PDB file of C-alpha atoms in Angstrom:
ATOM      1  CA  UNK A   1      -0.072  -0.206  -0.259  1.00  0.00           C
ATOM      2  CA  UNK A   2       2.601   2.627   0.768  1.00  0.00           C
ATOM      3  CA  UNK A   3       4.400   1.571  -2.243  1.00  0.00           C
ATOM      4  CA  UNK A   4       0.954   2.248  -4.350  1.00  0.00           C
ATOM      5  CA  UNK A   5       0.097   5.517  -2.122  1.00  0.00           C
ATOM      6  CA  UNK A   6       3.804   7.047  -2.901  1.00  0.00           C
ATOM      7  CA  UNK A   7       3.678   6.254  -6.914  1.00  0.00           C
ATOM      8  CA  UNK A   8       2.673   9.325  -8.226  1.00  0.00           C
ATOM      9  CA  UNK A   9       6.667  10.746  -6.785  1.00  0.00           C
ATOM     10  CA  UNK A  10       8.500   7.776  -7.965  1.00  0.00           C
ATOM     11  CA  UNK A  11       6.886   7.018 -11.382  1.00  0.00           C
ATOM     12  CA  UNK A  12       9.887   9.013 -12.868  1.00  0.00           C
ATOM     13  CA  UNK A  13      13.082   7.785 -13.822  1.00  0.00           C
ATOM     14  CA  UNK A  14      16.534   8.803 -11.884  1.00  0.00           C
ATOM     15  CA  UNK A  15      18.933  10.467 -13.391  1.00  0.00           C
ATOM     16  CA  UNK A  16      22.740   8.914 -13.366  1.00  0.00           C
ATOM     17  CA  UNK A  17      25.173  11.732 -13.552  1.00  0.00           C
ATOM     18  CA  UNK A  18      28.680   9.673 -13.951  1.00  0.00           C
ATOM     19  CA  UNK A  19      31.903  11.244 -12.245  1.00  0.00           C
ATOM     20  CA  UNK A  20      30.827  14.892 -11.882  1.00  0.00           C
ATOM     21  CA  UNK A  21      33.598  16.873 -12.711  1.00  0.00           C
ATOM     22  CA  UNK A  22      35.081  14.348 -15.130  1.00  0.00           C
ATOM     23  CA  UNK A  23      32.487  14.281 -17.763  1.00  0.00           C
ATOM     24  CA  UNK A  24      34.285  14.742 -20.835  1.00  0.00           C
ATOM     25  CA  UNK A  25      36.727  11.774 -20.048  1.00  0.00           C
ATOM     26  CA  UNK A  26      34.075   9.181 -19.221  1.00  0.00           C
ATOM     27  CA  UNK A  27      34.748   7.678 -23.027  1.00  0.00           C
ATOM     28  CA  UNK A  28      38.299   6.967 -21.568  1.00  0.00           C
ATOM     29  CA  UNK A  29      38.174   6.446 -17.861  1.00  0.00           C
ATOM     30  CA  UNK A  30      35.129   3.645 -18.800  1.00  0.00           C
ATOM     31  CA  UNK A  31      37.884   1.734 -21.074  1.00  0.00           C
ATOM     32  CA  UNK A  32      39.985   0.279 -17.775  1.00  0.00           C
ATOM     33  CA  UNK A  33      37.235  -0.040 -15.768  1.00  0.00           C
ATOM     34  CA  UNK A  34      35.752  -2.156 -18.691  1.00  0.00           C
ATOM     35  CA  UNK A  35      39.183  -4.377 -18.771  1.00  0.00           C
ATOM     36  CA  UNK A  36      39.162  -4.853 -14.735  1.00  0.00           C
ATOM     37  CA  UNK A  37      35.664  -6.056 -15.208  1.00  0.00           C
ATOM     38  CA  UNK A  38      36.445  -8.457 -17.426  1.00  0.00           C
ATOM     39  CA  UNK A  39      38.786  -9.598 -15.599  1.00  0.00           C
ATOM     40  CA  UNK A  40      36.916  -9.965 -12.600  1.00  0.00           C
ATOM     41  CA  UNK A  41      34.129 -12.119 -14.786  1.00  0.00           C
ATOM     42  CA  UNK A  42      37.174 -14.690 -16.264  1.00  0.00           C
ATOM     43  CA  UNK A  43      38.946 -14.765 -12.961  1.00  0.00           C
ATOM     44  CA  UNK A  44      36.017 -15.369 -10.973  1.00  0.00           C
ATOM     45  CA  UNK A  45      34.321 -17.873 -13.278  1.00  0.00           C
ATOM     46  CA  UNK A  46      37.972 -19.664 -13.990  1.00  0.00           C
ATOM     47  CA  UNK A  47      37.713 -20.283 -10.022  1.00  0.00           C
ATOM     48  CA  UNK A  48      34.033 -21.295 -10.271  1.00  0.00           C
ATOM     49  CA  UNK A  49      34.743 -23.995 -13.008  1.00  0.00           C
ATOM     50  CA  UNK A  50      37.964 -25.351 -11.028  1.00  0.00           C
ATOM     51  CA  UNK A  51      35.874 -25.719  -7.734  1.00  0.00           C
ATOM     52  CA  UNK A  52      33.113 -27.629  -9.355  1.00  0.00           C
ATOM     53  CA  UNK A  53      34.649 -30.094 -11.910  1.00  0.00           C
ATOM     54  CA  UNK A  54      38.104 -31.092  -9.812  1.00  0.00           C
ATOM     55  CA  UNK A  55      37.046 -33.515  -6.899  1.00  0.00           C
ATOM     56  CA  UNK A  56      39.947 -32.847  -4.985  1.00  0.00           C
ATOM     57  CA  UNK A  57      38.806 -29.089  -4.590  1.00  0.00           C
ATOM     58  CA  UNK A  58      35.954 -29.995  -2.917  1.00  0.00           C
ATOM     59  CA  UNK A  59      36.479 -28.983   0.219  1.00  0.00           C
ATOM     60  CA  UNK A  60      34.866 -26.863   3.048  1.00  0.00           C
ATOM     61  CA  UNK A  61      37.425 -23.982   2.150  1.00  0.00           C
ATOM     62  CA  UNK A  62      37.043 -23.794  -1.503  1.00  0.00           C
ATOM     63  CA  UNK A  63      33.249 -23.672  -1.194  1.00  0.00           C
ATOM     64  CA  UNK A  64      33.329 -20.795   1.030  1.00  0.00           C
ATOM     65  CA  UNK A  65      35.702 -19.408  -2.050  1.00  0.00           C
ATOM     66  CA  UNK A  66      33.082 -20.724  -4.533  1.00  0.00           C
ATOM     67  CA  UNK A  67      30.298 -18.446  -2.540  1.00  0.00           C
ATOM     68  CA  UNK A  68      33.114 -15.431  -2.607  1.00  0.00           C
ATOM     69  CA  UNK A  69      33.605 -15.450  -6.155  1.00  0.00           C
ATOM     70  CA  UNK A  70      30.049 -15.473  -7.018  1.00  0.00           C
ATOM     71  CA  UNK A  71      29.138 -12.811  -4.901  1.00  0.00           C
ATOM     72  CA  UNK A  72      31.969 -10.822  -6.544  1.00  0.00           C
ATOM     73  CA  UNK A  73      30.616 -11.722  -9.755  1.00  0.00           C
ATOM     74  CA  UNK A  74      27.176 -10.170  -8.643  1.00  0.00           C
ATOM     75  CA  UNK A  75      29.196  -7.271  -6.920  1.00  0.00           C
ATOM     76  CA  UNK A  76      30.858  -5.662  -9.945  1.00  0.00           C
ATOM     77  CA  UNK A  77      27.744  -6.833 -12.186  1.00  0.00           C
ATOM     78  CA  UNK A  78      25.427  -4.868 -10.412  1.00  0.00           C
ATOM     79  CA  UNK A  79      27.508  -1.258 -10.678  1.00  0.00           C
ATOM     80  CA  UNK A  80      30.208  -1.780 -14.127  1.00  0.00           C
ATOM     81  CA  UNK A  81      27.139  -2.563 -17.108  1.00  0.00           C
ATOM     82  CA  UNK A  82      25.311   0.426 -15.928  1.00  0.00           C
ATOM     83  CA  UNK A  83      28.532   2.775 -15.675  1.00  0.00           C
ATOM     84  CA  UNK A  84      29.746   1.607 -18.580  1.00  0.00           C
ATOM     85  CA  UNK A  85      26.343   2.548 -20.573  1.00  0.00           C
ATOM     86  CA  UNK A  86      26.505   5.999 -18.881  1.00  0.00           C
ATOM     87  CA  UNK A  87      30.214   6.579 -20.004  1.00  0.00           C
ATOM     88  CA  UNK A  88      30.047   5.463 -23.687  1.00  0.00           C
ATOM     89  CA  UNK A  89      26.899   5.652 -24.329  1.00  0.00           C
ATOM     90  CA  UNK A  90      25.227   8.348 -22.242  1.00  0.00           C
ATOM     91  CA  UNK A  91      22.466   6.134 -20.932  1.00  0.00           C
ATOM     92  CA  UNK A  92      21.896   7.873 -17.844  1.00  0.00           C
ATOM     93  CA  UNK A  93      17.742   6.874 -16.888  1.00  0.00           C
ATOM     94  CA  UNK A  94      17.407   4.450 -14.644  1.00  0.00           C
ATOM     95  CA  UNK A  95      13.668   3.025 -13.370  1.00  0.00           C
ATOM     96  CA  UNK A  96      12.727   3.411  -9.569  1.00  0.00           C
ATOM     97  CA  UNK A  97      12.056  -0.166  -9.445  1.00  0.00           C
ATOM     98  CA  UNK A  98      15.915  -0.451 -11.021  1.00  0.00           C
ATOM     99  CA  UNK A  99      17.511   1.797  -9.026  1.00  0.00           C
ATOM    100  CA  UNK A 100      16.365   0.080  -5.989  1.00  0.00           C
ATOM    101  CA  UNK A 101      17.603  -3.506  -7.392  1.00  0.00           C
ATOM    102  CA  UNK A 102      21.025  -2.404  -8.292  1.00  0.00           C
ATOM    103  CA  UNK A 103      20.407  -0.331  -4.652  1.00  0.00           C
ATOM    104  CA  UNK A 104      19.975  -3.844  -3.452  1.00  0.00           C
ATOM    105  CA  UNK A 105      22.531  -6.284  -4.890  1.00  0.00           C
ATOM    106  CA  UNK A 106      25.589  -3.741  -4.797  1.00  0.00           C
ATOM    107  CA  UNK A 107      24.579  -3.916  -0.467  1.00  0.00           C
ATOM    108  CA  UNK A 108      23.725  -7.170   0.057  1.00  0.00           C
ATOM    109  CA  UNK A 109      26.613  -8.184  -2.024  1.00  0.00           C
ATOM    110  CA  UNK A 110      28.982  -6.070   0.155  1.00  0.00           C
ATOM    111  CA  UNK A 111      27.526  -7.651   3.776  1.00  0.00           C
ATOM    112  CA  UNK A 112      27.819 -11.134   2.406  1.00  0.00           C
ATOM    113  CA  UNK A 113      31.291 -10.610   0.941  1.00  0.00           C
ATOM    114  CA  UNK A 114      32.039  -9.375   4.353  1.00  0.00           C
ATOM    115  CA  UNK A 115      30.574 -12.393   6.481  1.00  0.00           C
ATOM    116  CA  UNK A 116      31.737 -14.721   4.188  1.00  0.00           C
ATOM    117  CA  UNK A 117      35.299 -14.077   4.953  1.00  0.00           C
ATOM    118  CA  UNK A 118      33.811 -14.797   8.295  1.00  0.00           C
ATOM    119  CA  UNK A 119      33.159 -17.539   7.903  1.00  0.00           C
ATOM    120  CA  UNK A 120      36.113 -18.344   5.906  1.00  0.00           C
ATOM    121  CA  UNK A 121      38.521 -17.596   9.453  1.00  0.00           C
ATOM    122  CA  UNK A 122      36.023 -20.183  11.401  1.00  0.00           C
ATOM    123  CA  UNK A 123      37.246 -22.693   8.471  1.00  0.00           C
ATOM    124  CA  UNK A 124      41.213 -21.602   8.199  1.00  0.00           C
ATOM    125  CA  UNK A 125      40.789 -21.779  12.790  1.00  0.00           C
ATOM    126  CA  UNK A 126      39.240 -25.154  12.792  1.00  0.00           C
ATOM    127  CA  UNK A 127      41.860 -26.657  10.564  1.00  0.00           C
ATOM    128  CA  UNK A 128      44.913 -24.851  12.032  1.00  0.00           C
ATOM    129  CA  UNK A 129      43.530 -25.195  15.942  1.00  0.00           C
ATOM    130  CA  UNK A 130      41.357 -29.084  15.390  1.00  0.00           C
ATOM    131  CA  UNK A 131      43.509 -30.798  12.854  1.00  0.00           C
ATOM    132  CA  UNK A 132      42.078 -33.649  13.361  1.00  0.00           C
ATOM    133  CA  UNK A 133      38.337 -32.812  13.849  1.00  0.00           C
ATOM    134  CA  UNK A 134      38.212 -30.666  10.949  1.00  0.00           C
ATOM    135  CA  UNK A 135      35.954 -33.138   8.329  1.00  0.00           C
ATOM    136  CA  UNK A 136      33.420 -33.837  11.478  1.00  0.00           C
ATOM    137  CA  UNK A 137      33.036 -30.359  12.278  1.00  0.00           C
ATOM    138  CA  UNK A 138      32.609 -28.936   9.268  1.00  0.00           C
ATOM    139  CA  UNK A 139      30.508 -31.685   7.491  1.00  0.00           C
ATOM    140  CA  UNK A 140      29.026 -31.256   4.363  1.00  0.00           C
ATOM    141  CA  UNK A 141      25.759 -30.496   5.995  1.00  0.00           C
ATOM    142  CA  UNK A 142      26.739 -28.120   8.899  1.00  0.00           C
ATOM    143  CA  UNK A 143      28.612 -25.792   6.049  1.00  0.00           C
ATOM    144  CA  UNK A 144      24.986 -25.745   4.258  1.00  0.00           C
ATOM    145  CA  UNK A 145      23.864 -24.232   7.097  1.00  0.00           C
ATOM    146  CA  UNK A 146      26.775 -22.164   7.628  1.00  0.00           C
ATOM    147  CA  UNK A 147      25.511 -20.741   3.734  1.00  0.00           C
ATOM    148  CA  UNK A 148      22.206 -20.608   4.730  1.00  0.00           C
ATOM    149  CA  UNK A 149      22.606 -18.427   7.620  1.00  0.00           C
ATOM    150  CA  UNK A 150      25.052 -16.125   6.182  1.00  0.00           C
ATOM    151  CA  UNK A 151      23.325 -15.347   3.108  1.00  0.00           C
ATOM    152  CA  UNK A 152      19.996 -14.906   5.341  1.00  0.00           C
ATOM    153  CA  UNK A 153      21.478 -12.538   7.630  1.00  0.00           C
ATOM    154  CA  UNK A 154      22.478 -10.400   5.014  1.00  0.00           C
ATOM    155  CA  UNK A 155      19.597 -11.116   3.267  1.00  0.00           C
ATOM    156  CA  UNK A 156      17.109  -9.159   5.837  1.00  0.00           C
ATOM    157  CA  UNK A 157      20.122  -6.910   7.402  1.00  0.00           C
ATOM    158  CA  UNK A 158      19.309  -5.134   3.495  1.00  0.00           C
ATOM    159  CA  UNK A 159      15.934  -5.824   2.572  1.00  0.00           C
ATOM    160  CA  UNK A 160      14.866  -2.990   5.221  1.00  0.00           C
ATOM    161  CA  UNK A 161      17.026  -0.844   3.217  1.00  0.00           C
ATOM    162  CA  UNK A 162      14.617  -1.258   0.384  1.00  0.00           C
ATOM    163  CA  UNK A 163      11.182  -0.928   2.201  1.00  0.00           C
ATOM    164  CA  UNK A 164      12.883   2.528   3.964  1.00  0.00           C
ATOM    165  CA  UNK A 165      13.271   4.002   0.217  1.00  0.00           C
ATOM    166  CA  UNK A 166       9.829   3.231  -0.929  1.00  0.00           C
ATOM    167  CA  UNK A 167       8.156   5.073   1.485  1.00  0.00           C
ATOM    168  CA  UNK A 168       9.901   8.507   0.455  1.00  0.00           C
ATOM    169  CA  UNK A 169       8.227  11.142  -2.117  1.00  0.00           C
ATOM    170  CA  UNK A 170      10.326  12.024  -4.529  1.00  0.00           C
ATOM    171  CA  UNK A 171       9.179  15.420  -5.470  1.00  0.00           C
ATOM    172  CA  UNK A 172      11.927  17.052  -6.432  1.00  0.00           C
ATOM    173  CA  UNK A 173      14.678  16.441  -8.279  1.00  0.00           C
ATOM    174  CA  UNK A 174      15.441  12.824  -9.465  1.00  0.00           C
ATOM    175  CA  UNK A 175      19.229  13.995 -10.501  1.00  0.00           C
ATOM    176  CA  UNK A 176      22.005  11.403  -8.963  1.00  0.00           C
ATOM    177  CA  UNK A 177      25.211  12.813  -9.187  1.00  0.00           C
ATOM    178  CA  UNK A 178      27.143   9.129  -9.159  1.00  0.00           C
ATOM    179  CA  UNK A 179      27.653   6.249 -11.392  1.00  0.00           C
ATOM    180  CA  UNK A 180      24.589   3.730 -10.005  1.00  0.00           C
ATOM    181  CA  UNK A 181      21.824   4.304  -7.417  1.00  0.00           C
ATOM    182  CA  UNK A 182      23.411   3.970  -3.050  1.00  0.00           C
ATOM    183  CA  UNK A 183      21.226   3.496  -0.185  1.00  0.00           C
ATOM    184  CA  UNK A 184      21.834   7.274   1.337  1.00  0.00           C
ATOM    185  CA  UNK A 185      22.192   8.877  -2.344  1.00  0.00           C
ATOM    186  CA  UNK A 186      19.183   8.107  -3.036  1.00  0.00           C
ATOM    187  CA  UNK A 187      17.749   8.971   0.380  1.00  0.00           C
ATOM    188  CA  UNK A 188      18.588  12.726  -0.025  1.00  0.00           C
ATOM    189  CA  UNK A 189      16.473  13.199  -3.280  1.00  0.00           C
ATOM    190  CA  UNK A 190      13.160  12.983  -0.759  1.00  0.00           C
ATOM    191  CA  UNK A 191      11.639  15.688  -0.005  1.00  0.00           C
ATOM    192  CA  UNK A 192      10.728  13.992   3.601  1.00  0.00           C
ATOM    193  CA  UNK A 193      12.981  13.249   7.178  1.00  0.00           C
ATOM    194  CA  UNK A 194      15.641  10.556   6.469  1.00  0.00           C
ATOM    195  CA  UNK A 195      16.596  10.536   9.927  1.00  0.00           C
ATOM    196  CA  UNK A 196      16.075   6.372   9.796  1.00  0.00           C
ATOM    197  CA  UNK A 197      17.514   6.070   6.960  1.00  0.00           C
ATOM    198  CA  UNK A 198      20.579   7.643   7.466  1.00  0.00           C
ATOM    199  CA  UNK A 199      20.557   5.920  10.950  1.00  0.00           C
ATOM    200  CA  UNK A 200      19.917   2.545   9.669  1.00  0.00           C
ATOM    201  CA  UNK A 201      21.653   2.913   6.184  1.00  0.00           C
ATOM    202  CA  UNK A 202      25.048   3.535   8.135  1.00  0.00           C
ATOM    203  CA  UNK A 203      24.673   1.981  11.972  1.00  0.00           C
ATOM    204  CA  UNK A 204      23.164  -1.206  11.218  1.00  0.00           C
ATOM    205  CA  UNK A 205      25.432  -2.408   8.357  1.00  0.00           C
ATOM    206  CA  UNK A 206      28.773  -0.788   9.550  1.00  0.00           C
ATOM    207  CA  UNK A 207      27.907  -2.732  13.548  1.00  0.00           C
ATOM    208  CA  UNK A 208      27.544  -5.979  11.582  1.00  0.00           C
ATOM    209  CA  UNK A 209      30.480  -5.429   9.369  1.00  0.00           C
ATOM    210  CA  UNK A 210      32.642  -4.497  12.547  1.00  0.00           C
ATOM    211  CA  UNK A 211      31.317  -7.918  13.808  1.00  0.00           C
ATOM    212  CA  UNK A 212      32.873  -9.242  11.216  1.00  0.00           C
ATOM    213  CA  UNK A 213      35.667  -8.460  11.967  1.00  0.00           C
ATOM    214  CA  UNK A 214      36.203  -8.731  15.612  1.00  0.00           C
ATOM    215  CA  UNK A 215      35.378 -12.091  15.024  1.00  0.00           C
ATOM    216  CA  UNK A 216      38.140 -12.505  11.973  1.00  0.00           C
ATOM    217  CA  UNK A 217      40.701 -10.604  14.488  1.00  0.00           C
ATOM    218  CA  UNK A 218      40.207 -13.413  17.637  1.00  0.00           C
ATOM    219  CA  UNK A 219      40.135 -16.300  14.912  1.00  0.00           C
ATOM    220  CA  UNK A 220      43.816 -14.856  13.798  1.00  0.00           C
ATOM    221  CA  UNK A 221      44.459 -14.174  16.840  1.00  0.00           C
ATOM    222  CA  UNK A 222      43.791 -17.696  18.308  1.00  0.00           C
ATOM    223  CA  UNK A 223      45.743 -19.341  14.802  1.00  0.00           C
ATOM    224  CA  UNK A 224      48.587 -17.176  15.769  1.00  0.00           C
ATOM    225  CA  UNK A 225      48.580 -18.642  19.083  1.00  0.00           C
ATOM    226  CA  UNK A 226      48.191 -22.323  18.523  1.00  0.00           C
ATOM    227  CA  UNK A 227      50.773 -21.650  15.586  1.00  0.00           C
ATOM    228  CA  UNK A 228      53.558 -20.452  17.528  1.00  0.00           C
ATOM    229  CA  UNK A 229      53.355 -23.747  19.736  1.00  0.00           C
ATOM    230  CA  UNK A 230      54.007 -26.065  16.885  1.00  0.00           C
ATOM    231  CA  UNK A 231      57.188 -28.225  17.366  1.00  0.00           C
ATOM    232  CA  UNK A 232      59.150 -26.909  14.252  1.00  0.00           C
ATOM    233  CA  UNK A 233      60.036 -23.140  12.085  1.00  0.00           C
ATOM    234  CA  UNK A 234      58.889 -25.173   8.848  1.00  0.00           C
ATOM    235  CA  UNK A 235      55.588 -26.817  10.451  1.00  0.00           C
ATOM    236  CA  UNK A 236      54.561 -23.285  11.373  1.00  0.00           C
ATOM    237  CA  UNK A 237      55.347 -21.593   7.816  1.00  0.00           C
ATOM    238  CA  UNK A 238      53.089 -24.184   6.693  1.00  0.00           C
ATOM    239  CA  UNK A 239      50.463 -23.840   8.863  1.00  0.00           C
ATOM    240  CA  UNK A 240      50.483 -19.852   8.149  1.00  0.00           C
ATOM    241  CA  UNK A 241      50.683 -20.441   4.288  1.00  0.00           C
ATOM    242  CA  UNK A 242      47.404 -21.809   4.138  1.00  0.00           C
ATOM    243  CA  UNK A 243      45.985 -18.509   6.134  1.00  0.00           C
ATOM    244  CA  UNK A 244      48.213 -16.350   3.261  1.00  0.00           C
ATOM    245  CA  UNK A 245      46.225 -15.637   0.834  1.00  0.00           C
ATOM    246  CA  UNK A 246      42.691 -15.409   2.997  1.00  0.00           C
ATOM    247  CA  UNK A 247      44.336 -11.911   4.884  1.00  0.00           C
ATOM    248  CA  UNK A 248      45.824 -10.551   1.749  1.00  0.00           C
ATOM    249  CA  UNK A 249      41.995 -10.520   0.626  1.00  0.00           C
ATOM    250  CA  UNK A 250      40.916  -9.744   4.056  1.00  0.00           C
ATOM    251  CA  UNK A 251      42.987  -6.458   3.414  1.00  0.00           C
ATOM    252  CA  UNK A 252      42.112  -6.150   0.035  1.00  0.00           C
ATOM    253  CA  UNK A 253      38.402  -5.762   1.476  1.00  0.00           C
ATOM    254  CA  UNK A 254      38.500  -4.315   4.363  1.00  0.00           C
ATOM    255  CA  UNK A 255      41.371  -1.909   4.279  1.00  0.00           C
ATOM    256  CA  UNK A 256      38.935   0.407   1.283  1.00  0.00           C
ATOM    257  CA  UNK A 257      36.082  -0.375   3.033  1.00  0.00           C
ATOM    258  CA  UNK A 258      37.024   1.947   6.619  1.00  0.00           C
ATOM    259  CA  UNK A 259      38.621   4.464   4.152  1.00  0.00           C
ATOM    260  CA  UNK A 260      36.001   4.737   3.084  1.00  0.00           C
ATOM    261  CA  UNK A 261      33.882   5.179   5.303  1.00  0.00           C
ATOM    262  CA  UNK A 262      35.597   7.367   7.612  1.00  0.00           C
ATOM    263  CA  UNK A 263      36.661   9.431   4.115  1.00  0.00           C
ATOM    264  CA  UNK A 264      32.675  10.225   3.954  1.00  0.00           C
ATOM    265  CA  UNK A 265      32.041  11.037   8.065  1.00  0.00           C
ATOM    266  CA  UNK A 266      35.207  13.025   8.087  1.00  0.00           C
ATOM    267  CA  UNK A 267      36.674  13.980   4.981  1.00  0.00           C
ATOM    268  CA  UNK A 268      34.455  17.033   4.343  1.00  0.00           C
ATOM    269  CA  UNK A 269      37.622  18.300   2.267  1.00  0.00           C
ATOM    270  CA  UNK A 270      37.172  15.252  -0.307  1.00  0.00           C
ATOM    271  CA  UNK A 271      36.092  16.337  -3.335  1.00  0.00           C
ATOM    272  CA  UNK A 272      32.808  14.328  -4.679  1.00  0.00           C
ATOM    273  CA  UNK A 273      35.299  13.470  -7.544  1.00  0.00           C
ATOM    274  CA  UNK A 274      37.180  11.500  -6.065  1.00  0.00           C
ATOM    275  CA  UNK A 275      34.708   9.991  -3.455  1.00  0.00           C
ATOM    276  CA  UNK A 276      32.697   8.699  -6.299  1.00  0.00           C
ATOM    277  CA  UNK A 277      35.924   7.457  -8.331  1.00  0.00           C
ATOM    278  CA  UNK A 278      36.831   5.056  -5.112  1.00  0.00           C
ATOM    279  CA  UNK A 279      33.925   3.745  -4.889  1.00  0.00           C
ATOM    280  CA  UNK A 280      33.598   2.540  -7.950  1.00  0.00           C
ATOM    281  CA  UNK A 281      37.435   1.412  -8.393  1.00  0.00           C
ATOM    282  CA  UNK A 282      35.624  -0.523  -4.663  1.00  0.00           C
ATOM    283  CA  UNK A 283      33.115  -2.654  -6.695  1.00  0.00           C
ATOM    284  CA  UNK A 284      35.502  -3.632  -9.367  1.00  0.00           C
ATOM    285  CA  UNK A 285      39.020  -4.470  -8.425  1.00  0.00           C
ATOM    286  CA  UNK A 286      38.811  -6.249  -5.132  1.00  0.00           C
ATOM    287  CA  UNK A 287      36.228  -9.073  -7.424  1.00  0.00           C
ATOM    288  CA  UNK A 288      39.166  -8.699 -10.033  1.00  0.00           C
ATOM    289  CA  UNK A 289      42.108  -9.208  -7.675  1.00  0.00           C
ATOM    290  CA  UNK A 290      40.475 -12.288  -4.996  1.00  0.00           C
ATOM    291  CA  UNK A 291      40.626 -14.583  -7.855  1.00  0.00           C
ATOM    292  CA  UNK A 292      44.367 -13.887  -9.100  1.00  0.00           C
ATOM    293  CA  UNK A 293      45.470 -13.424  -5.163  1.00  0.00           C
ATOM    294  CA  UNK A 294      44.084 -17.029  -4.386  1.00  0.00           C
ATOM    295  CA  UNK A 295      45.451 -18.082  -8.057  1.00  0.00           C
ATOM    296  CA  UNK A 296      48.758 -17.348  -7.525  1.00  0.00           C
ATOM    297  CA  UNK A 297      49.053 -18.512  -3.521  1.00  0.00           C
ATOM    298  CA  UNK A 298      46.955 -21.203  -3.180  1.00  0.00           C
ATOM    299  CA  UNK A 299      49.117 -24.257  -4.379  1.00  0.00           C
ATOM    300  CA  UNK A 300      46.492 -26.443  -5.416  1.00  0.00           C
ATOM    301  CA  UNK A 301      44.607 -23.505  -7.106  1.00  0.00           C
ATOM    302  CA  UNK A 302      47.577 -22.889  -9.215  1.00  0.00           C
ATOM    303  CA  UNK A 303      48.443 -26.039 -10.062  1.00  0.00           C
ATOM    304  CA  UNK A 304      44.802 -26.748 -11.452  1.00  0.00           C
ATOM    305  CA  UNK A 305      44.332 -23.368 -13.751  1.00  0.00           C
ATOM    306  CA  UNK A 306      48.126 -24.460 -15.377  1.00  0.00           C
ATOM    307  CA  UNK A 307      46.845 -28.074 -15.990  1.00  0.00           C
ATOM    308  CA  UNK A 308      43.611 -26.148 -17.141  1.00  0.00           C
ATOM    309  CA  UNK A 309      45.555 -24.322 -19.730  1.00  0.00           C
ATOM    310  CA  UNK A 310      48.397 -26.401 -20.769  1.00  0.00           C
ATOM    311  CA  UNK A 311      45.899 -29.090 -21.687  1.00  0.00           C
ATOM    312  CA  UNK A 312      44.091 -26.723 -23.542  1.00  0.00           C
ATOM    313  CA  UNK A 313      47.438 -26.074 -25.127  1.00  0.00           C
ATOM    314  CA  UNK A 314      47.920 -29.097 -26.037  1.00  0.00           C
ATOM    315  CA  UNK A 315      45.053 -29.821 -28.129  1.00  0.00           C
TER     316      UNK A 315
END
């Protein structure tokens, strides 16, 4: 009923400006964005193919990695194609329902990425601290429960954002100074009080992400304590090497995320152009780098990638 009552305000399309101040460079900016996006799509698809086809990769760690790859595909695909259409085709219009859909999948995939990294940290904790009980703790049934649970948690966190926007009347400008729809950016266009949107949109997802970071920190503190108790240096290095790729991905995900949050909150002298450029890089660079990091630093995946391409090369 809320959507019906406000339909007269929400029927008009929104206009995505792109990157304000750099409109004359949109065509050229789109080229590296397109290349990085293609790297993300190809890399994550290869990762998913290898995990699905190779029985030796049917382990809990690689199941969570496949979830991360799928979520990264959603994150980049929700934003980059529309951004490229703005840069190259001038297709700036987006419907209200299209804007809500894009916003939901962008925020959902971000929150889901965070909790998947937490699940992967738990996997590494069990593998290193309780190796003999690894297969009995992380059974296929348990893994499915974890996957469903973290997906449902992320869905429940982000779904209210959609309803918070549908209740707002948009009776003034429909111009969004961005390349994609994000919650607060859209809410600020409303001609009504958006206090609830600001509090929910900032506090709830951020608190969930911070709780994920705390759990990851606890997991790795326990992992380091267990590693330093190992008798030999080789054993310690072998244990730590299994965590190397995961730590790299964690740093690539959370460092720019918290930088962006702090810049929005305290960086009043930072230009809007920088904010928007950084936000666009964030949805495409981590998805492109994650499969590369795992391909380089994880021996099982590296060996399968080499075998895949060497086999094709000999045919």
